[in-house]
């Protein structure tokens, strides 16, 4: 089955924080956008949020023809999706609500229009259970603010066609995003499992009186957070193993996982797991030496520090604020 990837009309259902972010991104990419949200005053709130986002998008560069006037707000689900080439649902995170909503959306949509949900971690096999043509239904999990952050996790359910995943990836790329196909359907996908683990520990630290929320945020902002914008945990720890790389790192710091420092149960470090991690980071490292990667890391860090410093000063903050 072929799905529509050359899109002119983008439908947004639910226009809260995330829905309005999608609307802003789609408008900035020169699309017609049709939105629906059942809350009283939703249209005015949406237009306000998109207007707030627009200066940043103008600065980034609008696609020719992009205009705020290309947003239409409608009264019904059916009017929202009927002519849409791509549909993005950003309704509240409730399984029963999304189940009903997708039965209606999919019944009214063109059969070859992809339908995506912004859910942060509900399972598509469950909330698309009553959908018509479920083979075109995917998760497209974005990050806030949707109009600036490039990552979108694409997840299929039991009935999703592999072609629909590829088609959704194509569409998100045309919207300037960096899709990540989550190959196994698991609650929380990839990114929110990581974020939730951090969040859970942060709450434990507050609850135990170890640190204030500000101190915990400082621990992120001035350390790992600066690194994470350009290098993830696995490659960072490969460099932390020195010239011997990840295998030495695992030997040195692997045992600490059993102490344990955190409240999350750690996986058993089987030989297989260690080998998988070493092989994965070797692939990430590619042909570059540790020293080359260190220079790359340091250059990126300096550029990020510089950018953060300049931008903070522009907004009246000192670097240490
Ligand atoms: N807030 C966040 O940081 C992120 C949220 N998400 C996901 O995006 C989705 C929306 O979350 P938010 O925008 O944060 O919530 P929100 O509460 O800001 O917006 C939800 C909107 O849905 C509307 N709504 C209520 N009932 C509805 C229905 N039956 N059909 C359609 N819309 C309805 C509400 O009026 C509201 O405007 C959720 O699935 C959430 O997990 C994904 C990434 C990040
Ligand atoms: C808190 N959250 C689970 C809704 C967060 C996300 O889903 C992604 C994000 O933007 O952090």
CSV table of C-alpha atoms and ligand atoms in Angstrom, one decimal:
chain,number,residue,atom,x,y,z
A,1,UNK,CA,0.0,0.0,0.0
A,2,UNK,CA,1.2,3.5,-0.8
A,3,UNK,CA,0.8,6.2,1.8
A,4,UNK,CA,0.7,10.0,1.1
A,5,UNK,CA,4.1,11.5,1.7
A,6,UNK,CA,3.9,14.6,-0.5
A,7,UNK,CA,1.8,16.5,1.9
A,8,UNK,CA,0.0,19.9,1.5
A,9,UNK,CA,-2.5,19.7,4.4
A,10,UNK,CA,-1.6,18.8,7.9
A,11,UNK,CA,-4.3,18.0,10.5
A,12,UNK,CA,-3.7,18.6,14.2
A,13,UNK,CA,-6.1,17.2,16.8
A,14,UNK,CA,-5.5,18.6,20.2
A,15,UNK,CA,-3.9,22.0,20.3
A,16,UNK,CA,-2.3,22.2,23.7
A,17,UNK,CA,1.4,22.4,24.4
A,18,UNK,CA,2.4,19.7,21.9
A,19,UNK,CA,-0.4,20.2,19.3
A,20,UNK,CA,0.4,23.9,19.0
A,21,UNK,CA,4.1,23.0,18.5
A,22,UNK,CA,3.2,20.8,15.6
A,23,UNK,CA,1.0,23.5,14.1
A,24,UNK,CA,3.8,26.0,14.3
A,25,UNK,CA,6.3,23.6,12.7
A,26,UNK,CA,3.9,22.6,9.9
A,27,UNK,CA,3.1,26.2,9.1
A,28,UNK,CA,6.7,27.2,9.1
A,29,UNK,CA,7.3,24.4,6.5
A,30,UNK,CA,4.8,26.0,4.2
A,31,UNK,CA,1.8,23.7,4.8
A,32,UNK,CA,-1.9,24.4,5.2
A,33,UNK,CA,-2.9,23.4,8.7
A,34,UNK,CA,-6.3,22.4,10.0
A,35,UNK,CA,-6.7,22.1,13.7
A,36,UNK,CA,-9.4,20.9,16.1
A,37,UNK,CA,-9.6,20.9,19.9
A,38,UNK,CA,-12.8,20.6,22.0
A,39,UNK,CA,-11.8,23.0,24.8
A,40,UNK,CA,-13.6,26.3,25.0
A,41,UNK,CA,-11.2,29.1,23.9
A,42,UNK,CA,-8.9,26.6,22.2
A,43,UNK,CA,-8.6,28.5,18.9
A,44,UNK,CA,-7.5,31.7,20.6
A,45,UNK,CA,-5.0,29.9,22.8
A,46,UNK,CA,-3.6,28.0,19.8
A,47,UNK,CA,-3.2,31.2,17.7
A,48,UNK,CA,-1.5,32.9,20.7
A,49,UNK,CA,1.0,30.0,21.2
A,50,UNK,CA,1.8,29.8,17.5
A,51,UNK,CA,2.4,33.6,17.4
A,52,UNK,CA,4.8,33.3,20.3
A,53,UNK,CA,6.7,30.6,18.5
A,54,UNK,CA,6.8,32.4,15.1
A,55,UNK,CA,9.8,34.8,15.8
A,56,UNK,CA,12.0,31.9,16.6
A,57,UNK,CA,10.9,30.1,13.4
A,58,UNK,CA,11.4,33.3,11.3
A,59,UNK,CA,14.9,33.5,12.7
A,60,UNK,CA,15.5,29.8,11.8
A,61,UNK,CA,14.1,30.5,8.3
A,62,UNK,CA,10.6,29.9,7.0
A,63,UNK,CA,9.9,27.8,3.9
A,64,UNK,CA,8.7,30.1,1.0
A,65,UNK,CA,4.9,30.5,1.3
A,66,UNK,CA,4.8,29.8,5.0
A,67,UNK,CA,2.2,32.0,6.7
A,68,UNK,CA,0.2,32.1,9.9
A,69,UNK,CA,-2.9,32.8,7.8
A,70,UNK,CA,-2.7,29.2,6.5
A,71,UNK,CA,-4.1,27.9,9.8
A,72,UNK,CA,-7.8,27.0,9.9
A,73,UNK,CA,-9.6,26.0,13.1
A,74,UNK,CA,-12.6,23.7,12.7
A,75,UNK,CA,-15.5,22.5,14.9
A,76,UNK,CA,-15.4,18.7,14.3
A,77,UNK,CA,-13.0,15.8,14.1
A,78,UNK,CA,-14.3,14.9,10.7
A,79,UNK,CA,-13.9,18.4,9.3
A,80,UNK,CA,-10.3,18.4,10.6
A,81,UNK,CA,-9.2,15.2,9.0
A,82,UNK,CA,-11.4,14.8,5.9
A,83,UNK,CA,-9.0,16.5,3.4
A,84,UNK,CA,-5.8,16.0,5.4
A,85,UNK,CA,-2.7,14.4,3.8
A,86,UNK,CA,-1.1,13.8,7.2
A,87,UNK,CA,-2.8,13.6,10.7
A,88,UNK,CA,-1.1,14.2,14.0
A,89,UNK,CA,-3.1,13.6,17.2
A,90,UNK,CA,-1.9,15.4,20.4
A,91,UNK,CA,-4.8,14.7,22.8
A,92,UNK,CA,-4.4,14.0,26.5
A,93,UNK,CA,-2.4,11.0,27.5
A,94,UNK,CA,-5.4,8.6,28.3
A,95,UNK,CA,-5.8,5.2,26.6
A,96,UNK,CA,-9.6,5.3,26.6
A,97,UNK,CA,-9.7,8.8,25.1
A,98,UNK,CA,-7.2,8.0,22.4
A,99,UNK,CA,-8.9,4.7,21.5
A,100,UNK,CA,-12.3,6.5,20.9
A,101,UNK,CA,-10.6,9.4,19.1
A,102,UNK,CA,-8.7,7.2,16.7
A,103,UNK,CA,-11.8,5.2,15.8
A,104,UNK,CA,-13.4,8.5,14.7
A,105,UNK,CA,-10.3,10.0,13.1
A,106,UNK,CA,-9.5,6.9,11.0
A,107,UNK,CA,-13.1,6.5,9.9
A,108,UNK,CA,-13.2,10.0,8.5
A,109,UNK,CA,-9.7,10.2,7.0
A,110,UNK,CA,-8.5,9.4,3.5
A,111,UNK,CA,-7.4,5.7,3.6
A,112,UNK,CA,-3.9,6.5,2.4
A,113,UNK,CA,-3.4,9.4,4.9
A,114,UNK,CA,-0.9,8.5,7.6
A,115,UNK,CA,-2.2,9.0,11.2
A,116,UNK,CA,0.3,9.7,13.9
A,117,UNK,CA,0.0,10.1,17.7
A,118,UNK,CA,2.2,12.2,19.8
A,119,UNK,CA,1.8,9.9,22.8
A,120,UNK,CA,4.8,9.8,25.2
A,121,UNK,CA,4.6,6.1,25.8
A,122,UNK,CA,1.2,4.5,25.3
A,123,UNK,CA,1.2,1.4,23.1
A,124,UNK,CA,0.0,1.9,19.5
A,125,UNK,CA,-1.4,-1.7,19.3
A,126,UNK,CA,-3.7,-0.7,22.2
A,127,UNK,CA,-5.0,2.7,21.3
A,128,UNK,CA,-5.3,2.0,17.5
A,129,UNK,CA,-7.3,-1.2,18.3
A,130,UNK,CA,-10.5,0.2,16.8
A,131,UNK,CA,-8.9,2.2,13.9
A,132,UNK,CA,-10.0,1.8,10.3
A,133,UNK,CA,-7.0,0.9,8.1
A,134,UNK,CA,-4.7,0.5,11.2
A,135,UNK,CA,-1.8,-0.3,8.8
A,136,UNK,CA,-1.3,3.5,8.3
A,137,UNK,CA,-1.3,4.3,12.1
A,138,UNK,CA,2.0,5.1,13.9
A,139,UNK,CA,3.3,7.0,16.9
A,140,UNK,CA,5.3,10.1,16.2
A,141,UNK,CA,6.6,11.1,19.6
A,142,UNK,CA,8.1,14.7,19.5
A,143,UNK,CA,10.0,16.7,22.1
A,144,UNK,CA,9.0,20.0,23.5
A,145,UNK,CA,9.3,22.6,21.9
A,146,UNK,CA,8.1,20.6,18.9
A,147,UNK,CA,8.9,23.5,16.5
A,148,UNK,CA,12.6,23.6,17.4
A,149,UNK,CA,13.7,20.2,18.7
A,150,UNK,CA,14.4,17.8,15.8
A,151,UNK,CA,13.9,14.4,17.4
A,152,UNK,CA,10.7,12.4,16.7
A,153,UNK,CA,10.4,8.7,17.8
A,154,UNK,CA,8.5,6.7,15.2
A,155,UNK,CA,6.8,3.5,16.5
A,156,UNK,CA,4.6,1.0,14.9
A,157,UNK,CA,1.9,-1.3,16.4
A,158,UNK,CA,1.1,-4.9,15.7
A,159,UNK,CA,-1.0,-3.8,12.6
A,160,UNK,CA,1.3,-1.0,11.3
A,161,UNK,CA,2.7,-1.7,7.8
A,162,UNK,CA,6.5,-1.3,7.5
A,163,UNK,CA,5.9,1.0,4.6
A,164,UNK,CA,3.9,3.3,6.8
A,165,UNK,CA,6.9,3.7,9.2
A,166,UNK,CA,9.1,4.6,6.2
A,167,UNK,CA,6.5,7.0,4.9
A,168,UNK,CA,6.1,8.7,8.3
A,169,UNK,CA,9.9,9.0,8.5
A,170,UNK,CA,9.9,10.7,5.0
A,171,UNK,CA,7.2,13.1,6.1
A,172,UNK,CA,8.9,14.1,9.3
A,173,UNK,CA,12.1,14.6,7.4
A,174,UNK,CA,10.4,17.1,5.1
A,175,UNK,CA,9.3,18.9,8.3
A,176,UNK,CA,13.0,19.3,9.2
A,177,UNK,CA,13.0,16.6,11.9
A,178,UNK,CA,15.3,13.8,12.9
A,179,UNK,CA,13.2,10.7,13.1
A,180,UNK,CA,14.3,7.7,15.2
A,181,UNK,CA,12.6,4.4,14.4
A,182,UNK,CA,11.8,2.6,17.7
A,183,UNK,CA,11.9,-1.0,16.4
A,184,UNK,CA,10.2,-2.6,19.4
A,185,UNK,CA,6.9,-1.5,20.7
A,186,UNK,CA,7.6,-0.9,24.4
A,187,UNK,CA,6.0,1.5,27.0
A,188,UNK,CA,7.9,4.9,27.1
A,189,UNK,CA,9.8,4.0,23.8
A,190,UNK,CA,13.5,5.0,24.1
A,191,UNK,CA,13.8,8.6,25.1
A,192,UNK,CA,11.1,8.7,27.8
A,193,UNK,CA,12.5,5.6,29.4
A,194,UNK,CA,15.8,7.5,29.8
A,195,UNK,CA,14.1,10.7,30.9
A,196,UNK,CA,11.9,8.9,33.3
A,197,UNK,CA,14.9,7.1,35.0
A,198,UNK,CA,16.6,10.5,35.5
A,199,UNK,CA,13.3,12.0,36.7
A,200,UNK,CA,12.7,9.2,39.1
A,201,UNK,CA,16.1,9.6,40.7
A,202,UNK,CA,15.7,13.4,40.8
A,203,UNK,CA,12.5,13.0,42.8
A,204,UNK,CA,14.2,10.5,45.2
A,205,UNK,CA,16.9,13.1,45.8
A,206,UNK,CA,14.4,15.7,46.6
A,207,UNK,CA,12.3,13.4,48.7
A,208,UNK,CA,15.3,12.3,50.7
A,209,UNK,CA,16.4,15.9,51.4
A,210,UNK,CA,19.7,15.3,49.5
A,211,UNK,CA,19.3,18.3,47.2
A,212,UNK,CA,16.9,21.0,46.1
A,213,UNK,CA,15.4,20.9,42.7
A,214,UNK,CA,17.6,23.9,41.7
A,215,UNK,CA,20.7,22.0,42.8
A,216,UNK,CA,19.7,18.9,40.9
A,217,UNK,CA,19.1,21.0,37.8
A,218,UNK,CA,22.5,22.6,38.3
A,219,UNK,CA,24.0,19.1,38.4
A,220,UNK,CA,22.6,18.6,35.0
A,221,UNK,CA,23.0,22.0,33.4
A,222,UNK,CA,26.7,22.4,34.2
A,223,UNK,CA,27.8,18.9,33.6
A,224,UNK,CA,26.3,16.1,31.5
A,225,UNK,CA,23.6,18.4,30.0
A,226,UNK,CA,26.3,20.3,28.1
A,227,UNK,CA,27.7,17.1,26.7
A,228,UNK,CA,24.4,15.6,25.7
A,229,UNK,CA,23.6,18.1,23.0
A,230,UNK,CA,26.3,16.6,20.8
A,231,UNK,CA,27.4,13.3,22.4
A,232,UNK,CA,25.3,10.6,24.0
A,233,UNK,CA,26.0,8.5,27.1
A,234,UNK,CA,27.6,5.5,25.4
A,235,UNK,CA,30.1,7.4,23.3
A,236,UNK,CA,30.9,9.8,26.2
A,237,UNK,CA,31.7,6.8,28.4
A,238,UNK,CA,33.8,5.2,25.7
A,239,UNK,CA,36.0,8.3,25.9
A,240,UNK,CA,35.9,8.1,29.7
A,241,UNK,CA,37.6,4.7,29.4
A,242,UNK,CA,40.7,6.4,28.0
A,243,UNK,CA,42.6,4.8,25.2
A,244,UNK,CA,41.3,1.4,26.2
A,245,UNK,CA,37.7,2.7,25.6
A,246,UNK,CA,34.5,1.0,26.6
A,247,UNK,CA,35.9,-2.4,27.7
A,248,UNK,CA,38.1,-0.7,30.3
A,249,UNK,CA,35.2,1.6,31.3
A,250,UNK,CA,32.9,-1.4,31.9
A,251,UNK,CA,35.6,-3.2,33.9
A,252,UNK,CA,36.2,-0.1,36.1
A,253,UNK,CA,32.7,1.3,36.6
A,254,UNK,CA,30.4,-1.8,35.8
A,255,UNK,CA,30.8,-3.2,39.4
A,256,UNK,CA,29.5,0.2,40.8
A,257,UNK,CA,26.1,-0.6,39.3
A,258,UNK,CA,25.7,-3.3,41.9
A,259,UNK,CA,26.3,-1.0,44.9
A,260,UNK,CA,23.8,0.5,43.8
A,261,UNK,CA,23.8,4.3,43.8
A,262,UNK,CA,20.3,4.6,42.4
A,263,UNK,CA,16.9,3.2,43.3
A,264,UNK,CA,16.5,1.6,39.8
A,265,UNK,CA,17.4,-2.1,39.6
A,266,UNK,CA,20.4,-2.5,37.3
A,267,UNK,CA,20.5,-5.2,34.6
A,268,UNK,CA,22.9,-8.1,35.3
A,269,UNK,CA,26.1,-7.4,33.4
A,270,UNK,CA,26.4,-10.6,31.5
A,271,UNK,CA,29.2,-11.2,29.0
A,272,UNK,CA,26.6,-10.8,26.2
A,273,UNK,CA,25.5,-7.4,27.5
A,274,UNK,CA,29.1,-6.2,27.8
A,275,UNK,CA,29.9,-7.4,24.3
A,276,UNK,CA,26.8,-5.7,22.9
A,277,UNK,CA,27.7,-2.4,24.5
A,278,UNK,CA,31.3,-2.6,23.3
A,279,UNK,CA,30.2,-3.5,19.8
A,280,UNK,CA,27.6,-0.8,19.7
A,281,UNK,CA,30.0,1.9,20.8
A,282,UNK,CA,32.7,0.6,18.5
A,283,UNK,CA,30.3,1.2,15.6
A,284,UNK,CA,29.4,4.7,16.9
A,285,UNK,CA,33.1,5.4,17.1
A,286,UNK,CA,33.7,4.3,13.5
A,287,UNK,CA,37.1,4.9,12.1
A,288,UNK,CA,37.9,7.8,14.4
A,289,UNK,CA,40.5,7.4,17.2
A,290,UNK,CA,39.7,8.2,20.8
A,291,UNK,CA,42.0,11.3,20.5
A,292,UNK,CA,40.1,12.5,17.4
A,293,UNK,CA,36.8,12.0,19.2
A,294,UNK,CA,38.2,13.9,22.2
A,295,UNK,CA,39.1,16.9,20.0
A,296,UNK,CA,35.6,16.7,18.4
A,297,UNK,CA,34.0,16.6,21.9
A,298,UNK,CA,36.1,19.5,23.2
A,299,UNK,CA,35.4,21.6,20.1
A,300,UNK,CA,31.7,21.0,20.5
A,301,UNK,CA,31.8,21.7,24.2
A,302,UNK,CA,33.5,25.0,23.6
A,303,UNK,CA,31.0,26.0,20.9
A,304,UNK,CA,28.1,25.1,23.1
A,305,UNK,CA,29.5,26.9,26.1
A,306,UNK,CA,30.1,30.0,24.0
A,307,UNK,CA,26.7,29.9,22.5
A,308,UNK,CA,25.0,29.5,25.9
A,309,UNK,CA,27.1,32.3,27.4
A,310,UNK,CA,26.3,34.7,24.6
A,311,UNK,CA,22.6,33.9,24.6
A,312,UNK,CA,22.3,34.1,28.4
A,313,UNK,CA,24.0,37.6,28.3
A,314,UNK,CA,21.6,38.7,25.6
A,315,UNK,CA,18.7,37.8,28.0
A,316,UNK,CA,20.3,39.5,31.0
A,317,UNK,CA,21.7,36.4,32.8
A,318,UNK,CA,25.2,35.8,33.9
A,319,UNK,CA,26.7,32.5,32.8
A,320,UNK,CA,26.5,31.1,36.3
A,321,UNK,CA,22.8,31.9,36.7
B,1,LIG,N1,4.0,18.0,27.2
B,1,LIG,C1,5.0,17.3,26.8
B,1,LIG,O1,6.2,17.6,27.2
B,1,LIG,C2,4.9,16.2,25.8
B,1,LIG,C3,3.7,15.6,25.6
B,1,LIG,N2,3.5,14.7,24.6
B,1,LIG,C4,2.3,14.0,24.4
B,1,LIG,O2,1.4,14.9,23.6
B,1,LIG,C5,0.1,14.6,23.9
B,1,LIG,C6,-0.6,16.0,24.3
B,1,LIG,O3,0.1,16.4,25.5
B,1,LIG,P1,0.1,18.0,25.8
B,1,LIG,O4,0.1,18.8,24.6
B,1,LIG,O5,1.3,18.1,26.8
B,1,LIG,O6,-1.2,18.1,26.6
B,1,LIG,P2,-2.1,19.5,26.9
B,1,LIG,O7,-2.9,19.2,28.1
B,1,LIG,O8,-1.2,20.7,26.8
B,1,LIG,O9,-3.0,19.5,25.6
B,1,LIG,C7,-4.0,18.5,25.3
B,1,LIG,C8,-5.1,19.2,24.5
B,1,LIG,O10,-6.0,18.2,24.1
B,1,LIG,C9,-7.3,18.7,24.2
B,1,LIG,N3,-8.3,17.7,24.3
B,1,LIG,C10,-9.0,17.3,25.4
B,1,LIG,N4,-9.8,16.3,25.1
B,1,LIG,C11,-9.6,16.0,23.8
B,1,LIG,C12,-10.1,15.0,22.9
B,1,LIG,N5,-11.0,14.2,23.2
B,1,LIG,N6,-9.6,15.0,21.6
B,1,LIG,C13,-8.6,15.9,21.2
B,1,LIG,N7,-8.1,16.8,22.0
B,1,LIG,C14,-8.6,16.9,23.3
B,1,LIG,C15,-7.2,19.7,25.4
B,1,LIG,O11,-8.3,20.7,25.3
B,1,LIG,C16,-5.8,20.3,25.2
B,1,LIG,O12,-5.8,21.4,24.5
B,1,LIG,C17,0.0,13.5,25.0
B,1,LIG,O13,-0.2,12.3,24.4
B,1,LIG,C18,1.4,13.6,25.6
B,1,LIG,O14,1.9,12.4,26.1
B,1,LIG,C19,4.6,14.3,23.8
B,1,LIG,C20,5.8,14.9,24.0
B,1,LIG,C21,6.1,15.9,25.1
B,2,LIG,C1,7.1,14.5,30.3
B,2,LIG,N1,7.0,13.8,29.0
B,2,LIG,C2,7.0,12.4,29.3
B,2,LIG,C3,5.7,14.2,28.5
B,2,LIG,C4,8.1,14.3,28.2
B,2,LIG,C5,8.2,13.8,26.8
B,2,LIG,O1,7.4,13.0,26.3
B,2,LIG,C6,9.3,14.3,25.9
B,2,LIG,C7,9.9,15.7,26.3
B,2,LIG,O2,9.6,16.6,25.6
B,2,LIG,O3,10.6,15.7,27.3
